[in-house]
mmCIF file of C-alpha atoms in Angstrom:
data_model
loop_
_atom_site.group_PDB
_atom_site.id
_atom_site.type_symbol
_atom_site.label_atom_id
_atom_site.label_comp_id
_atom_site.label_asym_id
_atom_site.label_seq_id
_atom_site.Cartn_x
_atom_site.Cartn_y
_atom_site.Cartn_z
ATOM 1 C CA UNK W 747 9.109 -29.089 -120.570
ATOM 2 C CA UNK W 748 9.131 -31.359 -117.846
ATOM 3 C CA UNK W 749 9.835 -35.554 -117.996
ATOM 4 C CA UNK W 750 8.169 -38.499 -116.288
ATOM 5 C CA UNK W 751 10.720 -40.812 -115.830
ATOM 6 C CA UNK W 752 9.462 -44.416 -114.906
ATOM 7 C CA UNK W 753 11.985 -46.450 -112.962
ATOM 8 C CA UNK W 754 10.835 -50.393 -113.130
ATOM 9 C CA UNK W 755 14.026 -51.766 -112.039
ATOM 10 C CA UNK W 756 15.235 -52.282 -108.353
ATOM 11 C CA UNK W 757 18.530 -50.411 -107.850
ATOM 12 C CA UNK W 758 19.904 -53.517 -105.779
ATOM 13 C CA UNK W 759 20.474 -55.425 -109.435
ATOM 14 C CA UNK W 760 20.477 -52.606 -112.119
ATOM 15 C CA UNK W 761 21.933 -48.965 -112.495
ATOM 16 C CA UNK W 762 18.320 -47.345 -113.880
ATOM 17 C CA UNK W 763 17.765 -45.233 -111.067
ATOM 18 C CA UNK W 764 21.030 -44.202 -110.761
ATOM 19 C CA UNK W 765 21.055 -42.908 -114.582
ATOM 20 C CA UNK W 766 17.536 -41.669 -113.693
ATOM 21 C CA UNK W 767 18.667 -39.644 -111.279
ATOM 22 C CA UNK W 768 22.006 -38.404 -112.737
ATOM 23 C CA UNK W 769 19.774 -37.247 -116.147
ATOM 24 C CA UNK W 770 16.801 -35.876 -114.433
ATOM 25 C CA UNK W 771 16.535 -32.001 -114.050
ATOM 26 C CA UNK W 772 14.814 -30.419 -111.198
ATOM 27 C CA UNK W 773 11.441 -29.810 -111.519
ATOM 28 C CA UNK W 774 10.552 -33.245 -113.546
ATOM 29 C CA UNK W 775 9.145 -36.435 -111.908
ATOM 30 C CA UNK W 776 10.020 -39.645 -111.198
ATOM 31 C CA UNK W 777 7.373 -42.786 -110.712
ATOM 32 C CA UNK W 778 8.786 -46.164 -108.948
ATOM 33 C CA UNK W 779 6.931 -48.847 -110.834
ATOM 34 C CA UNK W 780 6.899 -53.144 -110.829
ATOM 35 C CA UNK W 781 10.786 -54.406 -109.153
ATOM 36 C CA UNK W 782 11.734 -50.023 -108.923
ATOM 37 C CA UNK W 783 8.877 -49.932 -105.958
ATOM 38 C CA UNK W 784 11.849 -51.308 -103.853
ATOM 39 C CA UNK W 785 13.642 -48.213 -104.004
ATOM 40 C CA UNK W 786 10.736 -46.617 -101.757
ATOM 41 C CA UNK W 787 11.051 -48.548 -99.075
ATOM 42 C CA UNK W 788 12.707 -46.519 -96.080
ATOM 43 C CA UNK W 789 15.967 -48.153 -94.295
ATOM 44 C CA UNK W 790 17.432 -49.430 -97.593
ATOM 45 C CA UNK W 791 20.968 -48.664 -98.875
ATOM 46 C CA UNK W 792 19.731 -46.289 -101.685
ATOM 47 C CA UNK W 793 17.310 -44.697 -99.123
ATOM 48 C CA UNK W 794 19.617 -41.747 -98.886
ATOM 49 C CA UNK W 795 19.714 -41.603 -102.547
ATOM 50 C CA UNK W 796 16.047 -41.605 -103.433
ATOM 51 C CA UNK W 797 15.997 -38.579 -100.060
ATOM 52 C CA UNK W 798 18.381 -36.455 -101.574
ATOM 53 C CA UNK W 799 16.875 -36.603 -105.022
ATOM 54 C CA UNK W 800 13.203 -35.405 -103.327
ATOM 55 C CA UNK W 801 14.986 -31.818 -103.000
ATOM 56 C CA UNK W 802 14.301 -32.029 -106.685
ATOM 57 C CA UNK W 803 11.902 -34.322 -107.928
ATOM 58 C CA UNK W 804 8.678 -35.283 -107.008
ATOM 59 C CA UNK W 805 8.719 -39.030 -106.622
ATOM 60 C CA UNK W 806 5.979 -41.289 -106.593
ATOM 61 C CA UNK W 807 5.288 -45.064 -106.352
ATOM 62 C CA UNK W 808 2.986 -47.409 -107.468
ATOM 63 C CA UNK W 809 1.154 -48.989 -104.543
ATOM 64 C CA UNK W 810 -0.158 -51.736 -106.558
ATOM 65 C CA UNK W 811 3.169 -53.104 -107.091
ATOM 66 C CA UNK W 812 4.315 -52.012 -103.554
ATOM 67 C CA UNK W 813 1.513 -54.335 -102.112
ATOM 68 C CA UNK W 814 2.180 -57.276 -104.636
ATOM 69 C CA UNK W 815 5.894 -57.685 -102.909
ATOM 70 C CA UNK W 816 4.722 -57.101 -99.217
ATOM 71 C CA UNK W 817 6.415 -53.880 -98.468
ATOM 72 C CA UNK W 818 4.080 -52.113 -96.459
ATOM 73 C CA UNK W 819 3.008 -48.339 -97.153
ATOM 74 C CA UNK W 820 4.117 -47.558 -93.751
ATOM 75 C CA UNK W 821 7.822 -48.453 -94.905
ATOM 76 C CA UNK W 822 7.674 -46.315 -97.555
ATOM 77 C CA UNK W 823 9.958 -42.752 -97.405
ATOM 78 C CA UNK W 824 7.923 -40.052 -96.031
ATOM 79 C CA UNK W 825 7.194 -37.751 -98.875
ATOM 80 C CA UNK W 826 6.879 -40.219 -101.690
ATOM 81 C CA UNK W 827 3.224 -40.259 -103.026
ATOM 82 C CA UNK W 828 1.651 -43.649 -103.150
ATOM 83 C CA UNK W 829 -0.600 -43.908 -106.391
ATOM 84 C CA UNK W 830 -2.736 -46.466 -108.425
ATOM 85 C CA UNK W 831 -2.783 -46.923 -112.076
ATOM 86 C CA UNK W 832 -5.301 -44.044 -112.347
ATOM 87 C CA UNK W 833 -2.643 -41.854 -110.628
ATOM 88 C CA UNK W 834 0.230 -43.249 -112.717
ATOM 89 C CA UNK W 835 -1.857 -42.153 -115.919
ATOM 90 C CA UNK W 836 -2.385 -38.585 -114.355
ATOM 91 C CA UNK W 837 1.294 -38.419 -114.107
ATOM 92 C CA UNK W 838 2.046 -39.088 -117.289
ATOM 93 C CA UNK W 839 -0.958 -36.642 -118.683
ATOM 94 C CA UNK W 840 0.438 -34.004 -116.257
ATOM 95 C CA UNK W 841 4.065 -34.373 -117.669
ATOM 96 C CA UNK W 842 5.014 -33.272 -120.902
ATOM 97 C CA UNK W 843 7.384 -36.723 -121.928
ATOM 98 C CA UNK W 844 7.664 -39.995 -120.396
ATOM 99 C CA UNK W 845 10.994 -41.540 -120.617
ATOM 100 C CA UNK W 846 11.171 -45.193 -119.472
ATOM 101 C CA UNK W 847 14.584 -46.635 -117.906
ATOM 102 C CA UNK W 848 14.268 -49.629 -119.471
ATOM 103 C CA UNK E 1259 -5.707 -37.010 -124.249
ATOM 104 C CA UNK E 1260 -4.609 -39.310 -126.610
ATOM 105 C CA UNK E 1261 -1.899 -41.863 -125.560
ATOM 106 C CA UNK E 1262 0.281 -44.611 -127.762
ATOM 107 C CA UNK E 1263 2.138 -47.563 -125.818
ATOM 108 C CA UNK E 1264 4.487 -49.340 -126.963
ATOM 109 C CA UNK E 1265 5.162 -53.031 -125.550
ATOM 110 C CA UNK E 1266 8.416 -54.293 -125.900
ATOM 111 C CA UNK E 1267 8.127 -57.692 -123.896
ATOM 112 C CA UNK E 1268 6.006 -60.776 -124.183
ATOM 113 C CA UNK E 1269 3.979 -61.767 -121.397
ATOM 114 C CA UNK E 1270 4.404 -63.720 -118.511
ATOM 115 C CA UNK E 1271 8.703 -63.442 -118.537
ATOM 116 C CA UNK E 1272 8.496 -59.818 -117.401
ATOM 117 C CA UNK E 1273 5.732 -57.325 -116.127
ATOM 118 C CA UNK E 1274 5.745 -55.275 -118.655
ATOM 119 C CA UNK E 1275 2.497 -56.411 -120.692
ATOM 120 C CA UNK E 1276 0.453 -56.297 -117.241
ATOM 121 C CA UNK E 1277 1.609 -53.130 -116.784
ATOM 122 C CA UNK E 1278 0.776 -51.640 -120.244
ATOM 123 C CA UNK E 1279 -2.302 -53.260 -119.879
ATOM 124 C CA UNK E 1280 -3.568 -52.041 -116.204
ATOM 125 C CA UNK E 1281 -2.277 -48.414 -118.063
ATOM 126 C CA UNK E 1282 -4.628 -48.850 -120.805
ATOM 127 C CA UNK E 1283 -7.371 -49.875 -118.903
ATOM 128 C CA UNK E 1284 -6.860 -47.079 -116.591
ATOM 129 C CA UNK E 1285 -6.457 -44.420 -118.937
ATOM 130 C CA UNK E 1286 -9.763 -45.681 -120.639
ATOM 131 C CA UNK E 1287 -11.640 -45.333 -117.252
ATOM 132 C CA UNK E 1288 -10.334 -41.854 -117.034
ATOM 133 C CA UNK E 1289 -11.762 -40.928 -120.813
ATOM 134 C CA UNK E 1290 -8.296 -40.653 -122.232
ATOM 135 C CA UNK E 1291 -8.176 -42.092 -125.496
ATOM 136 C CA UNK E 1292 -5.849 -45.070 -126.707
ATOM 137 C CA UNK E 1293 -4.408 -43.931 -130.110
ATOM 138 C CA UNK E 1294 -2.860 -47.625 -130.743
ATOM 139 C CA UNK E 1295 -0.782 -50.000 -128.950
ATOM 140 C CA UNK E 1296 2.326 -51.040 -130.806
ATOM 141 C CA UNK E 1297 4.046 -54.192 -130.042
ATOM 142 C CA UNK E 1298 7.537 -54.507 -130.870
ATOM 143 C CA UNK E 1299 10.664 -56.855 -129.811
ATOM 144 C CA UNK E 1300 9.232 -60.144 -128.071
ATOM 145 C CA UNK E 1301 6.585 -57.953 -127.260
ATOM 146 C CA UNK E 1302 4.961 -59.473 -130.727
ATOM 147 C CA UNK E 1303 4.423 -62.517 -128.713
ATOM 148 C CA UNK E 1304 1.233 -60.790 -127.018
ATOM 149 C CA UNK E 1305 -0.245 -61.302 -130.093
ATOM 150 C CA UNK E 1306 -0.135 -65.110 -130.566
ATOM 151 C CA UNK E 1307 -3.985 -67.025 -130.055
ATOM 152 C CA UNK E 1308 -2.056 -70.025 -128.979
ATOM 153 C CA UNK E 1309 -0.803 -69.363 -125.329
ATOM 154 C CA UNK E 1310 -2.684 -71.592 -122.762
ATOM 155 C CA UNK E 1311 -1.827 -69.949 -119.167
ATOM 156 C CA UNK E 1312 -3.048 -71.871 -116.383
ATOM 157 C CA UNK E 1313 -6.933 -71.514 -115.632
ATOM 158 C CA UNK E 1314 -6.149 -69.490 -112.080
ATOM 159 C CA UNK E 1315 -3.720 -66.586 -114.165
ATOM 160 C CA UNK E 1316 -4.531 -63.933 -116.056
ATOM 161 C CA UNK E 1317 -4.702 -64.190 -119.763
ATOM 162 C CA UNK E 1318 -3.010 -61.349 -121.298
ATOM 163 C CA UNK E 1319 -3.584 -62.230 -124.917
ATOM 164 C CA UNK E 1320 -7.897 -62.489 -124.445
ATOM 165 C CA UNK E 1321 -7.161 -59.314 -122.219
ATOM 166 C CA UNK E 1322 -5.637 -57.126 -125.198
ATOM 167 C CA UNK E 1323 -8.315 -58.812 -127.580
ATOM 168 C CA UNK E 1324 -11.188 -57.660 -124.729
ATOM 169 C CA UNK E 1325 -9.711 -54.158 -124.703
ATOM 170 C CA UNK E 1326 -9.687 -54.173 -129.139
ATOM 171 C CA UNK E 1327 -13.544 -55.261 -128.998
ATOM 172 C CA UNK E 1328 -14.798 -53.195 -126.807
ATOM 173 C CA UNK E 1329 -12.689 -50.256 -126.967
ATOM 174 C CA UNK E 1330 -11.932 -50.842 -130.940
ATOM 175 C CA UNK E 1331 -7.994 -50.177 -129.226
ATOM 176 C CA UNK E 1332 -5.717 -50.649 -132.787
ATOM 177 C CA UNK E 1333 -3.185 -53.521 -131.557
ATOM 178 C CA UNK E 1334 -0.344 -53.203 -134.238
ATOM 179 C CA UNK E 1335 2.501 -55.836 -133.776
ATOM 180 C CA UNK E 1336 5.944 -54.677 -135.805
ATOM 181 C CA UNK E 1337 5.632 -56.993 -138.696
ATOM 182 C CA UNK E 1338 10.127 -56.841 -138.398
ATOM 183 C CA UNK E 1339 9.733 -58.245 -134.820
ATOM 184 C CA UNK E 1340 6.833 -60.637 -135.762
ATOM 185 C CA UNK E 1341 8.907 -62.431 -138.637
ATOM 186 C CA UNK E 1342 11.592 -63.229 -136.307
ATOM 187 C CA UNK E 1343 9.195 -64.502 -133.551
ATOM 188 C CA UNK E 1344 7.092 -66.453 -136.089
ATOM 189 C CA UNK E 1345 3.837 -64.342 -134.864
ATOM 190 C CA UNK E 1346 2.052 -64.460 -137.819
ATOM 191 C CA UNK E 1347 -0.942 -63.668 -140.145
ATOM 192 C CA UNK E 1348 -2.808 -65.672 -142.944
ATOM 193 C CA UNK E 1349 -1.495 -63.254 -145.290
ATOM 194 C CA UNK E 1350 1.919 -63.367 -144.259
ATOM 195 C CA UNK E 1351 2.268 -67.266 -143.273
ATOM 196 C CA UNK E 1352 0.634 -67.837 -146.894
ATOM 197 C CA UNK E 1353 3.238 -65.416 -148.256
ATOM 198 C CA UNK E 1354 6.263 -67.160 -146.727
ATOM 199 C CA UNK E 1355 4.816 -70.689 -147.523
ATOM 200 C CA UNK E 1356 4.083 -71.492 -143.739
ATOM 201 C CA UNK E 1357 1.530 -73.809 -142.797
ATOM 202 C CA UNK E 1358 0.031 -72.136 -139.891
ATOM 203 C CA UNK E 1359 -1.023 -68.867 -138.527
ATOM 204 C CA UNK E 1360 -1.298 -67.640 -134.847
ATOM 205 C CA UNK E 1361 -2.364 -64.043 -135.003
ATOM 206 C CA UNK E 1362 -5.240 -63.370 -132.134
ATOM 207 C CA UNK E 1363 -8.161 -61.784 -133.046
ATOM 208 C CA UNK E 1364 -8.075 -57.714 -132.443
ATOM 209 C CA UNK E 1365 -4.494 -57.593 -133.492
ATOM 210 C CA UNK E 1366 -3.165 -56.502 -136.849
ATOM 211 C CA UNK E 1367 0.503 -56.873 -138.679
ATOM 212 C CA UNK E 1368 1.892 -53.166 -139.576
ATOM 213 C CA UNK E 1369 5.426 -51.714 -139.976
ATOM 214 C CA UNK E 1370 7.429 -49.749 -137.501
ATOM 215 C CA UNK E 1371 6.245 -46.540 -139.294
ATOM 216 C CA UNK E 1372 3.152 -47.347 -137.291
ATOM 217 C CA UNK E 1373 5.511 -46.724 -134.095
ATOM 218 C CA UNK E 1374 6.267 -42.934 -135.261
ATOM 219 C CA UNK E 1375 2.820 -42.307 -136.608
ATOM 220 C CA UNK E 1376 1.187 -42.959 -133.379
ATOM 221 C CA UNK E 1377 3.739 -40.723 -131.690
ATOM 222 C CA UNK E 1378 3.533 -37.916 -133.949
ATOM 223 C CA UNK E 1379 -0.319 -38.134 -133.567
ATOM 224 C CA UNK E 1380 -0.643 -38.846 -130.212
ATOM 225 C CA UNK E 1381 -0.311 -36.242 -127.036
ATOM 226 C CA UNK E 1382 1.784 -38.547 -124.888
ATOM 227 C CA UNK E 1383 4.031 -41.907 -125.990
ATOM 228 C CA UNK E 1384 4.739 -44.383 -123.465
ATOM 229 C CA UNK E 1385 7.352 -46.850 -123.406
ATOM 230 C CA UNK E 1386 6.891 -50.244 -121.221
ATOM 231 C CA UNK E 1387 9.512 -53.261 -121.062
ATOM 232 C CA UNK E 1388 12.331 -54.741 -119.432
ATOM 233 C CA UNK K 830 2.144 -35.116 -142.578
ATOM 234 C CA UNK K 831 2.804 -31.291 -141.233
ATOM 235 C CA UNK K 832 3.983 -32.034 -137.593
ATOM 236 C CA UNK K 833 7.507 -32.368 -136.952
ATOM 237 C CA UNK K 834 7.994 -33.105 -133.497
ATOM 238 C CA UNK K 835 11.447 -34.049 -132.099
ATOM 239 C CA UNK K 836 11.963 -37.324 -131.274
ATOM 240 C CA UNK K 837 14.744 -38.697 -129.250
ATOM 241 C CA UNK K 838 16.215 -42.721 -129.154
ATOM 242 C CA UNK K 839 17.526 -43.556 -126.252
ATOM 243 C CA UNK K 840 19.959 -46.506 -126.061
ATOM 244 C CA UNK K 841 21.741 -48.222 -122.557
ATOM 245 C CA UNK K 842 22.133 -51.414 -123.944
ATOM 246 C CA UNK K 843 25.284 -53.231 -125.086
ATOM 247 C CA UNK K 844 24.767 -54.723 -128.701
ATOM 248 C CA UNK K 845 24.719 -58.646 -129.351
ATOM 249 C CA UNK K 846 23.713 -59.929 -125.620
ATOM 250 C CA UNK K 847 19.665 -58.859 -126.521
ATOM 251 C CA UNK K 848 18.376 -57.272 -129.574
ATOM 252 C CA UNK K 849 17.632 -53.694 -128.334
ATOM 253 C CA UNK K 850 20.478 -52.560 -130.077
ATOM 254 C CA UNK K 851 19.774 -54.021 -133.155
ATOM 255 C CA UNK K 852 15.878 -53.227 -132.976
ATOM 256 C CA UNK K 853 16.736 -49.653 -132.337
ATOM 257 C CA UNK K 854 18.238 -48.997 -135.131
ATOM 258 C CA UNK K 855 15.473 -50.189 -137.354
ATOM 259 C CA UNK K 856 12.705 -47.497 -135.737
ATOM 260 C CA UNK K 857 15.111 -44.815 -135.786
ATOM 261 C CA UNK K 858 16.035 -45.696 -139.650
ATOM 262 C CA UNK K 859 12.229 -45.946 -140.455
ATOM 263 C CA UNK K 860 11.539 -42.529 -138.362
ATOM 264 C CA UNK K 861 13.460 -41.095 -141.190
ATOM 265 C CA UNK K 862 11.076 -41.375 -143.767
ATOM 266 C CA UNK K 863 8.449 -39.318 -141.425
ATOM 267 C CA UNK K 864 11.039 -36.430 -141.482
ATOM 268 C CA UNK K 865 10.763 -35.632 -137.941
ATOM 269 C CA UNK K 866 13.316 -34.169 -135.767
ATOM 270 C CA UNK K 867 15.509 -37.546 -135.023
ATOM 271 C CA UNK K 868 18.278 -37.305 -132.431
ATOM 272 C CA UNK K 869 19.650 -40.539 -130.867
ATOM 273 C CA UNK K 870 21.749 -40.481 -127.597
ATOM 274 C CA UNK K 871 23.839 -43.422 -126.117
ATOM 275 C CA UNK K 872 24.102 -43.840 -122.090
ATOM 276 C CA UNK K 873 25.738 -46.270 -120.173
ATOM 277 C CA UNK K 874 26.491 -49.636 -122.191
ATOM 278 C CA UNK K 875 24.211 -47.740 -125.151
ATOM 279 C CA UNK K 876 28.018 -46.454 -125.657
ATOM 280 C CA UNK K 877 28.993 -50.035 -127.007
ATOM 281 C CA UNK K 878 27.371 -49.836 -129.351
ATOM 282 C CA UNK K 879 29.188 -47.397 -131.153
ATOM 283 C CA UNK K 880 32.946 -48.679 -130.263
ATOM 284 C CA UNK K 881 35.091 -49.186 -133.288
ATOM 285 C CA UNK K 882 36.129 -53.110 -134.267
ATOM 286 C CA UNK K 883 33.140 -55.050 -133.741
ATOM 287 C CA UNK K 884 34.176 -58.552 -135.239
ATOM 288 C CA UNK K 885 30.973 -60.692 -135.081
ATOM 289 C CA UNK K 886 31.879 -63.801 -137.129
ATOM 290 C CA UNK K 887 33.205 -66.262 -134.047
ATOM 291 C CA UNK K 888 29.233 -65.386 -132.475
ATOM 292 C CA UNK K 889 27.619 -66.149 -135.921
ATOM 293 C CA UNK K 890 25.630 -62.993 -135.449
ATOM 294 C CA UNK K 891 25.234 -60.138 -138.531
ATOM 295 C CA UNK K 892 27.466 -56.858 -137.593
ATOM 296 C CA UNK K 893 25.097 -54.297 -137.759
ATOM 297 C CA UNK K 894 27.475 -51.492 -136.719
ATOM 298 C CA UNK K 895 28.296 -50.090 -140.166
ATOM 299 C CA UNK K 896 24.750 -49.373 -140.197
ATOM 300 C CA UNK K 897 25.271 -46.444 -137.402
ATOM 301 C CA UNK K 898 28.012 -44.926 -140.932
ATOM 302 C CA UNK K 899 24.383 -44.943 -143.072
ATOM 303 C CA UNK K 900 22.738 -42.644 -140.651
ATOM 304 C CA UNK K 901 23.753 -39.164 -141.874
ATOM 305 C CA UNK K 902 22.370 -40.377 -145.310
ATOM 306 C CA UNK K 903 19.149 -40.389 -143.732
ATOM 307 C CA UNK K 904 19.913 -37.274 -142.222
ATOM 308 C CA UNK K 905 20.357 -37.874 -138.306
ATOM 309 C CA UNK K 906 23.047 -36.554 -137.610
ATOM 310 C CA UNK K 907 23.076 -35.921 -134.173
ATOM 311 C CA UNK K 908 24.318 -39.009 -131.825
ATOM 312 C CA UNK K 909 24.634 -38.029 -128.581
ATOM 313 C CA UNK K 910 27.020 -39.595 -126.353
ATOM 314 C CA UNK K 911 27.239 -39.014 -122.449
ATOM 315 C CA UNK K 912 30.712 -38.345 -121.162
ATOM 316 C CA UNK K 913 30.495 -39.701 -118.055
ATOM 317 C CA UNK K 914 29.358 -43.411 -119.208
ATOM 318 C CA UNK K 915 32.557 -43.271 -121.695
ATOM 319 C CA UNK K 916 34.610 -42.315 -118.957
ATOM 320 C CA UNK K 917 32.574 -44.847 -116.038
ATOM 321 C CA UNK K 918 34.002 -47.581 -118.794
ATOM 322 C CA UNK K 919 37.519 -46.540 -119.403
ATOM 323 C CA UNK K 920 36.803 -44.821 -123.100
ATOM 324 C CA UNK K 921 37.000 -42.137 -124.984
ATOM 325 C CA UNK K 922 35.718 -40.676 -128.138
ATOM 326 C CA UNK K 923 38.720 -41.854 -130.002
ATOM 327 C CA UNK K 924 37.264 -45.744 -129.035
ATOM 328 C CA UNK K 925 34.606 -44.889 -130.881
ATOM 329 C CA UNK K 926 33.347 -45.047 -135.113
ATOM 330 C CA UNK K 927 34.575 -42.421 -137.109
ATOM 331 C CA UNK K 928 31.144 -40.893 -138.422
ATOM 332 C CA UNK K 929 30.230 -38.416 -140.281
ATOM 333 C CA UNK K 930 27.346 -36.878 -142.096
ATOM 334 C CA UNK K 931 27.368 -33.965 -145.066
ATOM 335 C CA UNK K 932 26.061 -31.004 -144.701
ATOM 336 C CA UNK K 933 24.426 -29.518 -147.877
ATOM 337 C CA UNK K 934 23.591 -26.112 -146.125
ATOM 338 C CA UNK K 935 27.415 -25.642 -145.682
ATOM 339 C CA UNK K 936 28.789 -26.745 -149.157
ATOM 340 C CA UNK K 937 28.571 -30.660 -148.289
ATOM 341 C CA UNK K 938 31.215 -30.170 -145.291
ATOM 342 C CA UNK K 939 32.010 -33.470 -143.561
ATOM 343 C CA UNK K 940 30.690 -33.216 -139.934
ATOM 344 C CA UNK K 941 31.144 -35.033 -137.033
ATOM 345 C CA UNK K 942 27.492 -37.147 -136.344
ATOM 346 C CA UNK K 943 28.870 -38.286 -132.730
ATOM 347 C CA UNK K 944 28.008 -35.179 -129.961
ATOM 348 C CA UNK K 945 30.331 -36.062 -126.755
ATOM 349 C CA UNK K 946 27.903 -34.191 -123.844
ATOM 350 C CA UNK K 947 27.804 -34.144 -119.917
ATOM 351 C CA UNK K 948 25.117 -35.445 -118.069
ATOM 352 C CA UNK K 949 23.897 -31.773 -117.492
ATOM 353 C CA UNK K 950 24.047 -31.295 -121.379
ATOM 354 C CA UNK K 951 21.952 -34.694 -122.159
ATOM 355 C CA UNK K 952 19.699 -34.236 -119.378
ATOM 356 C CA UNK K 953 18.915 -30.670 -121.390
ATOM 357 C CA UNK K 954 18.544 -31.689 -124.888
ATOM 358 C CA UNK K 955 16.048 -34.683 -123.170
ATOM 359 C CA UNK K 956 13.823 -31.582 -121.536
ATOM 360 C CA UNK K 957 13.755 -30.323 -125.294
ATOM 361 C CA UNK K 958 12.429 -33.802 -126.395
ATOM 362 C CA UNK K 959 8.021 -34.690 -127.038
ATOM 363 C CA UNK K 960 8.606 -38.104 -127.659
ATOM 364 C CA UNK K 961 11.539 -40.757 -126.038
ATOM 365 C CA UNK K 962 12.134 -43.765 -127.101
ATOM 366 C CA UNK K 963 13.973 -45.942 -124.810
ATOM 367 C CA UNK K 964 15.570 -49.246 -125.634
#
């Protein structure tokens, strides 16, 4: 069994990706969505973070909400797959439990 | 594959409803099927007919209602939840001697139990909020 | 209603300041009733929520922490607690209720409801999980 977790909060104000990635195993994913996006961005402080936790996890973002703050695909951490809604509900389909860090 | 989503803010204050929303309409497109959407904390407040956004924003309420007409999506908001929020139904505003009712059309009044039904049922449950 | 599948509630918010807490607790009494497999766990300031004392009179707000005591009558009995957000605040177990549930299979023994568990641990029993509730 493998999780989806969905990270909608930007690590510069709240600790959800932090508990994301403390509680998520290797193996499961993790999709950046609304204020999380942020964390995808390359050059930040949790940059290193979100890297390290790709040895794991396969991370994706959701461009829509990437492109509704301005920060460019080009800025975002090589390796992290840019996807639309469509692609955010093939996650969750391809996963076998969401878990929102609300 | 059949999905349930569960709303747990209003709209407009956070993303969360737009989200849930773009989800549903997206997992539509891709022939998944919506088991139900359950609104619960001030998520209930999708459910009121009475918001008036500005002409040039989206309107999430007529957008849920769109989604329950032509998709016949069941829209159950937590009847708990609701009675706090004062989103309510003829039934329920006659019931508690109120002299209005907001419900929109396409949603319905249920209790939580609704929540775990359409999680047992369903193949996936999904979770959006603040 | 044949399917049991195992449901977990996941709680990271402190009680009072929004109504998560509070809310929580209603689904995961009402999940009862559907006799599914009903764990809840407690994660960063979800841990509040179970702290000892909770005096709510000077806020006007209800108390709804002896509520958490009811649980095991509804059989879930399994409240897991992560060890490193006790510690991250300065607690321990002994900060927290006292509660207990009875277990019938093992002549009504008085059993500890509260599960203190690493992150490794939690992030384990979540794998095991087919639906999470987060609030």
């Amino acid at each position: 069994m493998a999780i989806l977790h969905i990270v909608n909060k930007s690590p510069y104000e709240r600790n959800n990706l932090a508990s994301c990635l403390r509680l998520a195993k290797a193996g499961a994913g993790v999709i950046l969505i609304e204020d999380g996006v942020v964390a995808a961005a390359d050059g930040g402080k949790f940059s290193g973070m979100i890297k390290d936790a790709m040895k794991d996890l396969k991370i994706s973002v959701l461009g829509p909400d990437l492109d509704a703050r301005g920060i460019s695909r080009d800025k975002v951490i090589e390796g992290i797959d840019v996807v639309d809604y469509g692609g955010f509900v093939d996650l969750v389909a391809e996963y076998d439990c969401p878990q929102s860090w609300l | 594959m059949k999905f349930t989503v569960q709303v747990n803010e209003g709209p407009y204050q956070h993303q969360a409803a737009d989200t849930a929303q773009q989800f549903v309409r997206a997992a539509l497109e891709k022939g998944h099927e919506i088991y139900r959407v359950f609104f619960y904390h001030d998520g209930v407040n999708n459910g009121t007919r009475l918001t008036v956004p500005p002409q040039d924003d989206r309107h999430l309420q007529k957008g849920w209602t769109e989604l329950a007409e032509k998709h016949g999506i069941d829209l159950v908001i937590c009847i708990a939840a609701a009675q706090r929020r004062g989103i309510m139904d003829p039934d329920e505003a006659k019931r508690q001697g109120l002299d209005a009712d907001n419900i929109a059309p396409g949603f319905r009044i249920s209790g939580l139990g609704q929540l775990i039904e359409g999680g047992i049922q369903s193949d996936r449950t999904i979770v959006f909020g603040d | 209603m044949s399917t049991v599948k195992k449901f977990l509630f996941l709680n990271r918010k402190a009680p009072y300041g929004t109504i998560y807490a509070l809310e929580s607790l209603e689904v995961v009494l009402i999940s009862a009733a559907f006799e599914q497999d009903v764990s809840m766990a407690f994660v960063d300031d979800g841990v509040y929520q179970l702290l000892k004392g909770q005096k709510t009179d000077g806020i006007g707000m209800k108390n709804f922490s002896p509520t958490y005591s009811a649980l095991g009558d509804y059989d879930i009995t399994r409240l897991y607690v992560e060890k490193e957000s006790l510690e991250a605040r300065g607690l321990t177990v002994d900060d927290l209720m006292d509660l207990k549930w009875e277990d019938e299979d093992d002549d009504w023994a008085e059993k500890d409801s509260i599960i203190v568990v690493s992150s490794a641990e939690l992030a384990d029993i979540m794998e095991q999980q087919e639906v999470i509730l987060s609030f």
